[in-house]
Each structure stands twice: as structure tokens, then as C-alpha cells.
Amino acid sequence: MAAVAVHQFAQCITCHAWSPDQSMVAFCPNNNEVHIYKLLEDKWEKVHVLQKHDQIVTGIDWSGRSNRIVTVSHDRNSYVWNQEGAEWVPTLVILRLNRAALCVQWSPRENKFAVGSGAKTVCICYYEQENNWWVSKLIRKKHDSSVTSVAWHPNNILLATTSTDGKCRVFSTFIKGVDTRESKTSSSSDSKFGEQIVQLDLSFSWAFGVKWSPSGNTLAYVGHNSMIYFVDDVGPSPLAQNVAFRNLPLRDVLFVSEKMVIGVGFDCNPMVFAADDSGIWSFIRFLGERKASSSSSKYGSQFSEAFGKLYGQSKHGLSNDTVEPSRAHGVVHENCINCIVPLRKEGPRTKRFSTSGLDGKVVIWDLENQEVVSDYL
Amino acid sequence: MAGVEKFVEADNAEAIITRIEHKSRKIESLLKQNKPVEALKTALEGSPPMTRDERCKSANWIVVHRALMAIKDVDGMFSSLDPEYYDILMKYLYRGLSTGDRPTCDQCLRIHEKLTERAGLGCILRSLADTVNTV
């Protein structure tokens, strides 16, 4: 089975992140706190609660080398947490936003992080040694709506964003004194901070979840109209592919190799997309137990479930602990999956990853020995 | 300049209307030859979602409606209708349902059920989420 571990940590999880050695997991249980769990004697125990935000925490990222946690929240602020002894010490980062912060990601070199917000702006934050202070530089007036996701190119300069205006954009985030000349690639060598490299206008509805492939050659993002978009040659003349699928829309994506993408979303079951030898992307199969083949009864049951909800047969009465995993439709997650994080990288490939969602579970998946899938890894 | 653009748009609309009239005649002859699926394909092909002109949209809907109502065997239709038509067909089914006309709604619901089985909920989402290319 592809799902190797299922942890019911909370009623609902907005986002999660792993410590560098993956012995600890941080997540937000749909409130203003971040809980850190550690594996102690085969049991996951709560070891820290990070309390500083006033409102729901929407983004967590744990840097791999410097062991720092960055969190962002609807309260429009961000904190960088450093472990000092047994304590996690927060440093406030004033983002200068007038709307909620929605997502955050450390840059590959971990000297900057990017925050997407509901204020139609992206903040690029970096540490100023002389002032002992995190500075936030804004990319303004480029987005027409909330920024739902940010993704760093491996070169530490280019940043891709998706927005509820349906567009995916790529910016240069070159900051003097932080980035050096040699860290720039030829394609972005002339661009200043905040300069838009390309705007992709493929989706007619909200865009979510953007990621670069390990090499940075391909970009993938999803639309709220059950479409996924793959873009090669990101630059003046990008090559785009639109892939429509028959299921509910996706919320986030992850490249596990140059030729394979995992998409997660409202269908509660990770979907595998892969490119064939000619570079044509297509849907391969579901990663969970449910078969990709269609059946009318499936939709029948989904419709009757919806009617059931209309007539007040709400599922909220059930205690989450009593719900057996993989009971609903034979899949592991029982609600929308909104976060996917890679685990244990082996070179450019990711064989393990974890997902979390509105059902409060963190699920670890392994792609080893998965039929069809291993051909593309 | 605005006047010129308007003229071009109007001219364009005339051209589209002429094309739809031509399409309508072709559909009638296909229906006479008892080829309802071919007629539906013809109706769906080259439908003008990009134009803002409501006249064009209505004219094409009349043509699609004519072909849609002529479908008797829904399963048979899907065995020869290629998946590339699914998204645009779904949009027209919702247009049909919005008319509130009893026989039209009956027919659209019958096709909708089978189309959802084949094309999935994603197809419904694509037709509902797209507020730019309406039919």
C-alpha cells in the first residue's frame, strides 16, 4: 500500500512541515497555535506548542539546514522560530501587510523566505545582520487578487506565484547584499527585484499550488476548474500544456521527479501525473486504493452524501477517533487534502512525501514498489 | 477608434450568424439522414464562446438545442462522441437547464447523468468555473 503511516493529529490541519531529520512534525490544528510532535518510543508525543499568533496559522516551513521554522498567519504577521536549548524563540517579522498572510516558503539557500498574502502582494523577507532584524520587501501591484501559493526556483532568485485572479507569475527576487552575482543564472541576470519574468494566463478560475521541477525547467500549477498546467521553457516564450481531469479540483502539487507530479485536493486521494517520452503530461492513476476506473455508483453516492448533508445528517457528530482510516470510499484522507510536503530526498527524486488536510490527518506515502509509478521515477 | 472596433465586432457577429445559419442547414440535412450524433457534433463545433455578442450565443444555442432534442439513444450517442466535445456539451446542458422548459430540461438531465458518468465531476467544474467563455 502506498500510504505507510496515518496519524490523526487534530480535527483539522491547515498546514504541516517536518524537521530536517524528520523526527518531528509541526502543524497548525486550525487555530492560532503550531503544535510540534516528536516520535518518542513509537508514539508521537506533543513536545512544543508555538503560541504567538493571534489568528489561524496558514503557513509553516521548517528550513532543512538552519533548523528554523517560519510561520505566517491571518493576523498579518510572520515569526521566525529559533531553537535555543529546549525552547523555540520567536522573532517577529513585520510583513507590512493589511490583509492575511496565506503561504510561506524558505528559499533553497534559506537566506530569504517568501510570503503570499490576501493583500495582492508577495513579501520577500531577508535577515539584516547589522540591525538584527528580518526585513520584508514587497512585490506590489502585480497581482490582481490574493496570492495563494509561492514556489522558489532552485536558483534562489526566481519565485513563482499563483493567485485567485487565475494567473501564475514568475518574479525575480534579486536583493543586493543578499544574493550574489554568481548565484544568478543567465536568464535572470538582468532582472531587478520584483521584475515580472512571465505571466501565465491559462486558467479561467482561481489558481492554487505551484511548484518547480527539481531542475527548475518545468513549472506545474493547478486551477480550480479541475485542470493542471505544466509549463516548460519558463521565459519569454513558455510552452504550456493544459491537462483536464475527471475529478474534483486540486489544491497543491509536488514534483517527485522531472517527469512525475503528485496532485492533492478535493478528491481526498493523491493523483499521479506523468510525462511520457515525448513530454506529454497525463493523469496516470490514484495513489490510494480506489481504482481510477469510473463507476456510476461512485457519483451516485457522492450526490446522495451531499443530499444527506443538506438534510442535516452532518458527519460532525462522529468522533474523529472512531473513524477507521480508509473507511470513506476506501481512501485514506476523508476530506480535502490541502498540503503536500516532500520527505527523505534521494538526489533529485522524492520517494516519500506526506499530506495533510481538513480531516486532521498527516499521511506518509511511499512510492517504492508502486506499479506504473516506478517507471517514471 | 472605438467606433471602428464596434463596427468590426458587428461585422464579425454578422459573419458568425451567417456561419451558424449554414450550420443549421447542414444539421437539418444530417437529421433527415438519421444521423443525430453527427448533427450534434456539427452543432457543437465552432460554437462561439469567445464572442461577447449575445445574438451569436443565442443563435448557436438554438442550433445546439435542435440537435440535442433529436438525440434518442443517449448511450449510443456517447459511444460515438469523442471526449473533446464533453466540456462544451456540458456547458450547453446547463444552458438548457437554465431555460426551465420541461422537455428541454428532461432531455438535458438525461444526457447530464450519462455525461457525468463519463467525464466526471471535473467536467461539471470546468463548465461552471469558466465565467469567461460562456455559451
Coordinates of C-alpha atoms in Angstrom, one line a residue, chain A:
Chain A
M1 CA 0.0 0.0 0.0
A2 CA 1.2 3.5 -0.8
A3 CA 0.2 5.0 2.5
V4 CA 2.7 3.8 5.0
A5 CA 1.6 5.8 8.1
V6 CA -1.6 7.6 9.1
H7 CA -1.6 9.9 12.1
Q8 CA -4.8 11.5 13.3
F9 CA -3.2 14.6 15.0
A10 CA -6.2 17.0 15.1
Q11 CA -9.7 17.7 13.9
C12 CA -8.4 19.7 11.0
I13 CA -4.9 20.7 9.9
T14 CA -4.2 23.8 7.8
C15 CA -0.6 23.0 7.0
H16 CA 2.4 21.0 8.2
A17 CA 6.2 20.8 8.0
W18 CA 8.9 18.4 9.0
S19 CA 12.1 18.9 11.0
P20 CA 15.3 18.4 8.9
D21 CA 15.8 14.8 10.3
Q22 CA 12.1 14.1 10.1
S23 CA 11.9 13.1 13.7
M24 CA 9.5 16.0 14.4
V25 CA 6.4 17.4 12.6
A26 CA 4.9 20.9 13.1
F27 CA 1.4 21.6 12.1
C28 CA -1.4 24.1 12.8
P29 CA -4.6 22.4 14.2
N30 CA -6.8 25.1 12.5
N31 CA -6.2 27.7 15.2
N32 CA -3.6 30.3 16.2
E33 CA -1.1 27.6 17.5
V34 CA 1.6 25.5 16.0
H35 CA 2.0 22.1 17.6
I36 CA 5.3 20.1 17.3
Y37 CA 5.1 16.4 17.7
K38 CA 8.1 14.1 18.1
L39 CA 8.3 10.3 17.7
L40 CA 9.2 9.0 21.2
E41 CA 9.2 5.2 21.7
D42 CA 7.0 4.5 18.7
K43 CA 4.5 7.1 19.8
W44 CA 4.0 10.6 18.6
E45 CA 4.0 13.0 21.6
K46 CA 3.4 16.7 21.7
V47 CA 6.7 18.3 22.7
H48 CA 6.1 22.0 21.9
V49 CA 3.3 24.4 21.3
L50 CA 4.3 27.6 19.5
Q51 CA 1.9 30.3 20.7
K52 CA 2.4 33.8 19.3
H53 CA 0.0 34.3 16.5
D54 CA -3.5 35.8 17.2
Q55 CA -5.3 34.1 14.3
I56 CA -5.2 31.0 12.2
V57 CA -1.7 29.9 11.1
T58 CA -1.8 29.4 7.3
G59 CA 1.8 28.5 6.5
I60 CA 4.7 26.7 8.2
D61 CA 8.1 26.0 6.7
W62 CA 11.0 24.3 8.5
S63 CA 14.4 25.0 6.9
G64 CA 16.5 21.9 6.3
R65 CA 20.0 23.2 7.1
S66 CA 19.5 26.1 9.5
N67 CA 16.7 24.3 11.5
R68 CA 14.5 27.4 11.7
I69 CA 10.7 27.5 11.5
V70 CA 8.9 30.3 9.8
T71 CA 5.1 30.7 10.3
V72 CA 2.6 33.1 8.8
S73 CA -1.0 33.8 9.9
H74 CA -4.2 35.6 9.2
D75 CA -3.0 38.1 11.8
R76 CA -0.8 39.6 9.0
N77 CA 2.4 38.7 10.8
S78 CA 5.2 36.2 10.5
Y79 CA 7.5 34.7 13.1
V80 CA 10.9 33.0 12.6
W81 CA 11.5 30.5 15.4
N82 CA 15.0 29.5 16.5
Q83 CA 15.6 26.6 18.8
E84 CA 17.6 27.8 21.8
G85 CA 18.1 24.9 24.2
A86 CA 14.7 23.3 24.8
E87 CA 12.8 26.4 23.8
W88 CA 11.6 27.8 20.5
V89 CA 12.3 31.5 20.5
P90 CA 10.2 33.6 18.1
T91 CA 11.4 36.7 16.2
L92 CA 8.7 38.9 14.8
V93 CA 8.9 39.7 11.1
I94 CA 6.7 42.7 10.3
L95 CA 5.4 41.9 6.8
R96 CA 3.7 45.3 6.3
L97 CA 0.5 43.7 5.1
N98 CA -3.1 44.9 5.5
R99 CA -4.6 41.5 4.8
A100 CA -4.0 38.0 5.9
A101 CA -0.7 36.1 5.0
L102 CA -1.6 32.9 3.2
C103 CA 1.5 30.9 2.5
V104 CA 5.2 30.9 3.2
Q105 CA 8.3 29.1 1.8
W106 CA 12.1 29.3 2.6
S107 CA 14.3 29.9 -0.4
P108 CA 16.6 27.0 -1.3
R109 CA 19.6 28.7 0.3
E110 CA 17.5 29.6 3.3
N111 CA 18.6 33.2 3.4
K112 CA 15.2 34.5 2.3
F113 CA 11.6 33.5 2.6
A114 CA 8.5 34.4 0.5
V115 CA 5.1 35.1 1.8
G116 CA 1.9 35.2 -0.3
S117 CA -1.0 37.3 1.0
G118 CA -4.5 38.4 0.6
A119 CA -3.3 41.9 0.1
K120 CA -2.4 41.1 -3.5
T121 CA 1.3 41.3 -2.6
V122 CA 4.2 39.0 -2.1
C123 CA 6.7 39.7 0.7
I124 CA 10.4 38.7 0.3
C125 CA 12.0 38.6 3.7
Y126 CA 15.7 38.5 4.5
Y127 CA 17.8 38.9 7.5
E128 CA 19.8 42.2 8.1
Q129 CA 22.8 41.3 10.2
E130 CA 23.6 44.9 11.3
N131 CA 20.1 45.6 12.6
N132 CA 19.5 42.0 13.9
W133 CA 16.1 42.2 12.1
W134 CA 14.2 40.5 9.4
V135 CA 13.2 42.9 6.6
S136 CA 10.2 42.5 4.3
K137 CA 10.4 43.8 0.8
L138 CA 7.1 43.8 -1.1
I139 CA 6.3 42.9 -4.7
R140 CA 3.3 45.2 -5.1
K141 CA 0.7 46.0 -7.9
K142 CA 1.5 42.8 -9.9
H143 CA -1.3 40.6 -8.6
D144 CA -5.0 41.3 -9.1
S145 CA -6.1 39.1 -6.3
S146 CA -4.9 37.1 -3.3
V147 CA -1.6 35.1 -3.7
T148 CA -2.4 31.5 -2.9
S149 CA 0.9 29.8 -3.3
V150 CA 4.6 30.6 -3.7
A151 CA 7.4 28.4 -5.0
W152 CA 11.2 29.0 -5.2
H153 CA 13.2 28.1 -8.3
P154 CA 16.4 26.1 -7.3
N155 CA 18.5 29.2 -8.3
N156 CA 17.3 31.1 -5.2
I157 CA 16.3 34.1 -7.4
L158 CA 13.1 33.2 -9.3
L159 CA 9.8 32.9 -7.5
A160 CA 6.6 31.5 -9.0
T161 CA 3.2 32.6 -7.5
T162 CA -0.4 31.6 -8.1
S163 CA -3.3 33.9 -7.4
T164 CA -7.1 33.8 -7.3
D165 CA -7.0 36.0 -10.4
G166 CA -6.3 32.8 -12.2
K167 CA -2.7 33.6 -13.2
C168 CA 0.7 32.2 -12.4
R169 CA 3.5 34.6 -12.4
V170 CA 7.3 34.4 -12.1
F171 CA 9.3 37.2 -10.5
S172 CA 12.9 38.0 -9.9
T173 CA 13.7 38.4 -6.2
F174 CA 17.3 39.6 -6.5
I175 CA 18.3 41.5 -3.4
K176 CA 21.6 43.4 -3.4
G177 CA 23.8 42.3 -0.5
V178 CA 21.8 39.1 0.0
D179 CA 22.2 37.5 -3.4
T180 CA 25.5 37.4 -5.2
R181 CA 26.2 37.7 -8.9
E182 CA 27.3 34.1 -9.4
S183 CA 24.1 32.8 -7.9
K184 CA 22.2 34.3 -10.8
T185 CA 21.6 32.3 -13.9
S186 CA 22.0 33.8 -17.4
S187 CA 18.3 34.0 -18.0
S188 CA 17.6 36.2 -15.0
S189 CA 20.9 38.2 -14.9
D190 CA 19.4 41.5 -15.9
S191 CA 16.3 41.5 -13.8
K192 CA 15.9 43.7 -10.7
F193 CA 13.9 42.9 -7.6
G194 CA 10.2 42.5 -8.3
E195 CA 10.5 42.4 -12.0
Q196 CA 8.0 40.1 -13.6
I197 CA 9.6 37.5 -15.9
V198 CA 6.4 35.9 -17.2
Q199 CA 2.7 35.9 -16.6
L200 CA 0.9 32.7 -17.5
D201 CA -2.8 33.2 -18.2
L202 CA -4.0 29.6 -18.7
S203 CA -6.7 29.3 -16.0
F204 CA -10.1 31.0 -16.0
S205 CA -10.6 30.4 -12.3
W206 CA -8.6 30.5 -9.1
A207 CA -5.1 29.1 -9.3
F208 CA -3.5 27.2 -6.4
G209 CA -0.4 25.2 -5.6
V210 CA 2.6 26.0 -7.8
K211 CA 5.9 24.1 -7.8
W212 CA 9.1 23.9 -9.9
S213 CA 10.6 20.6 -11.0
P214 CA 13.8 19.6 -9.3
S215 CA 15.9 21.1 -12.1
G216 CA 13.7 24.2 -12.3
N217 CA 13.0 23.5 -16.0
T218 CA 9.3 22.8 -15.6
L219 CA 6.6 24.6 -13.6
A220 CA 3.3 23.0 -12.5
Y221 CA 0.2 24.6 -11.0
V222 CA -3.5 23.9 -10.7
G223 CA -6.7 25.7 -11.4
H224 CA -10.0 25.4 -9.5
N225 CA -11.6 24.2 -12.7
S226 CA -10.2 20.6 -12.4
M227 CA -7.2 21.5 -14.6
I228 CA -3.5 21.1 -14.0
Y229 CA -1.0 23.2 -16.1
F230 CA 2.6 22.2 -17.0
V231 CA 4.9 24.9 -18.3
D232 CA 8.3 24.3 -19.9
D233 CA 10.8 27.0 -21.0
V234 CA 9.6 29.5 -18.5
G235 CA 10.6 32.8 -20.0
P236 CA 9.6 34.9 -23.0
S237 CA 8.1 32.0 -24.9
P238 CA 6.8 29.4 -22.5
L239 CA 5.5 26.1 -23.6
A240 CA 2.3 25.2 -21.8
Q241 CA 0.2 22.1 -21.5
N242 CA -3.3 22.0 -20.0
V243 CA -4.4 18.7 -18.6
A244 CA -8.1 18.3 -17.7
F245 CA -9.1 15.5 -15.4
R246 CA -12.4 14.0 -14.4
N247 CA -12.2 14.6 -10.7
L248 CA -12.6 17.4 -8.2
P249 CA -10.0 20.2 -8.4
L250 CA -6.6 20.0 -6.8
R251 CA -5.2 22.3 -4.1
D252 CA -1.4 21.6 -4.2
V253 CA 1.2 19.8 -6.3
L254 CA 4.6 18.2 -5.8
F255 CA 7.2 17.1 -8.3
V256 CA 8.7 13.8 -7.2
S257 CA 10.9 13.7 -10.3
E258 CA 11.3 15.6 -13.5
K259 CA 8.6 13.5 -15.1
M260 CA 6.2 12.9 -12.3
V261 CA 3.9 15.1 -10.3
I262 CA 1.6 14.2 -7.4
G263 CA -1.5 16.4 -7.1
V264 CA -3.7 16.6 -4.0
G265 CA -7.0 18.3 -3.4
F266 CA -10.8 17.9 -3.0
D267 CA -10.9 14.3 -4.2
C268 CA -9.1 13.3 -1.0
N269 CA -6.8 10.9 -2.9
P270 CA -3.4 11.9 -4.3
M271 CA -3.3 11.8 -8.1
V272 CA -0.3 10.8 -10.1
F273 CA 0.5 12.7 -13.3
A274 CA 3.5 11.9 -15.5
A275 CA 5.1 12.9 -18.7
D276 CA 5.8 10.3 -21.4
D277 CA 9.0 10.2 -23.6
S278 CA 7.7 12.9 -25.8
G279 CA 7.0 15.2 -22.8
I280 CA 3.2 14.9 -22.9
W281 CA 1.7 15.0 -19.5
S282 CA -1.3 12.9 -18.5
F283 CA -3.2 11.5 -15.5
I284 CA -1.8 8.1 -14.6
R285 CA -3.8 6.9 -11.6
F286 CA -4.8 7.5 -8.0
L287 CA -2.3 6.7 -5.3
G288 CA -4.9 5.5 -2.8
E289 CA -6.8 2.2 -3.0
R290 CA -9.6 3.5 -5.2
K291 CA -9.3 2.5 -8.8
A292 CA -9.0 5.1 -11.5
S293 CA -11.8 3.4 -13.5
S294 CA -15.1 5.1 -13.5
S295 CA -18.3 3.8 -11.9
S296 CA -21.6 5.4 -11.8
S297 CA -22.3 4.3 -8.3
K298 CA -19.4 6.5 -7.1
Y299 CA -21.0 9.6 -8.3
G300 CA -24.4 8.4 -7.1
S301 CA -23.0 8.0 -3.6
Q302 CA -21.4 11.4 -3.7
F303 CA -24.6 13.0 -4.7
S304 CA -26.6 11.2 -2.0
E305 CA -24.0 12.2 0.5
A306 CA -24.4 15.8 -0.5
F307 CA -28.2 15.5 -0.1
G308 CA -27.7 13.9 3.3
K309 CA -25.7 16.9 4.4
L310 CA -28.5 19.2 3.1
Y311 CA -31.0 17.4 5.3
G312 CA -28.8 17.7 8.4
Q313 CA -27.2 14.3 8.5
S314 CA -23.9 16.0 9.3
K315 CA -20.8 13.9 9.8
H316 CA -19.6 16.3 12.5
G317 CA -21.4 14.3 15.2
L318 CA -19.0 11.5 14.8
S319 CA -15.8 11.5 16.8
N320 CA -12.8 11.5 14.6
D321 CA -11.0 8.9 16.7
T322 CA -13.7 6.3 16.0
V323 CA -13.5 6.7 12.2
E324 CA -11.4 3.9 10.8
P325 CA -8.8 5.0 8.2
S326 CA -9.8 4.3 4.7
R327 CA -13.4 3.9 5.5
A328 CA -14.9 6.6 3.3
H329 CA -14.7 5.4 -0.3
G330 CA -11.7 3.3 0.6
V331 CA -9.3 6.2 0.7
V332 CA -7.0 7.3 3.5
H333 CA -8.0 11.0 3.7
E334 CA -11.6 11.7 4.4
N335 CA -11.6 15.4 3.5
C336 CA -9.9 17.8 1.2
I337 CA -6.1 17.5 1.2
N338 CA -4.5 20.9 1.1
C339 CA -0.8 20.4 1.8
I340 CA 1.8 18.1 0.4
V341 CA 5.4 18.1 1.6
P342 CA 8.4 16.0 0.3
L343 CA 10.3 13.7 2.7
R344 CA 13.7 12.0 2.5
K345 CA 15.2 13.2 -0.7
E346 CA 17.4 10.9 -2.7
G347 CA 19.2 13.1 -5.2
P348 CA 16.7 14.8 -7.5
R349 CA 13.9 12.3 -6.7
T350 CA 11.4 12.1 -3.9
K351 CA 10.2 8.7 -3.0
R352 CA 8.3 9.6 0.2
F353 CA 6.0 12.5 0.9
S354 CA 3.4 13.5 3.4
T355 CA 0.0 15.0 3.0
S356 CA -2.4 16.8 5.5
G357 CA -5.9 18.0 5.1
L358 CA -9.2 19.1 6.6
D359 CA -9.7 15.7 8.2
G360 CA -6.8 16.4 10.6
K361 CA -4.6 13.6 9.4
V362 CA -1.0 13.6 8.4
V363 CA -0.4 10.7 6.0
I364 CA 3.0 9.4 4.8
W365 CA 3.2 7.9 1.4
D366 CA 5.9 5.8 -0.2
L367 CA 6.2 5.4 -4.0
E368 CA 8.5 2.4 -3.7
N369 CA 7.1 -0.6 -5.5
Q370 CA 4.1 1.2 -6.8
E371 CA 3.0 -0.3 -10.1
V372 CA 3.2 2.1 -13.1
V373 CA 4.6 4.8 -10.8
S374 CA 8.1 3.4 -10.6
D375 CA 8.5 3.7 -14.4
Y376 CA 8.6 7.4 -14.1
L377 CA 10.8 7.8 -11.0

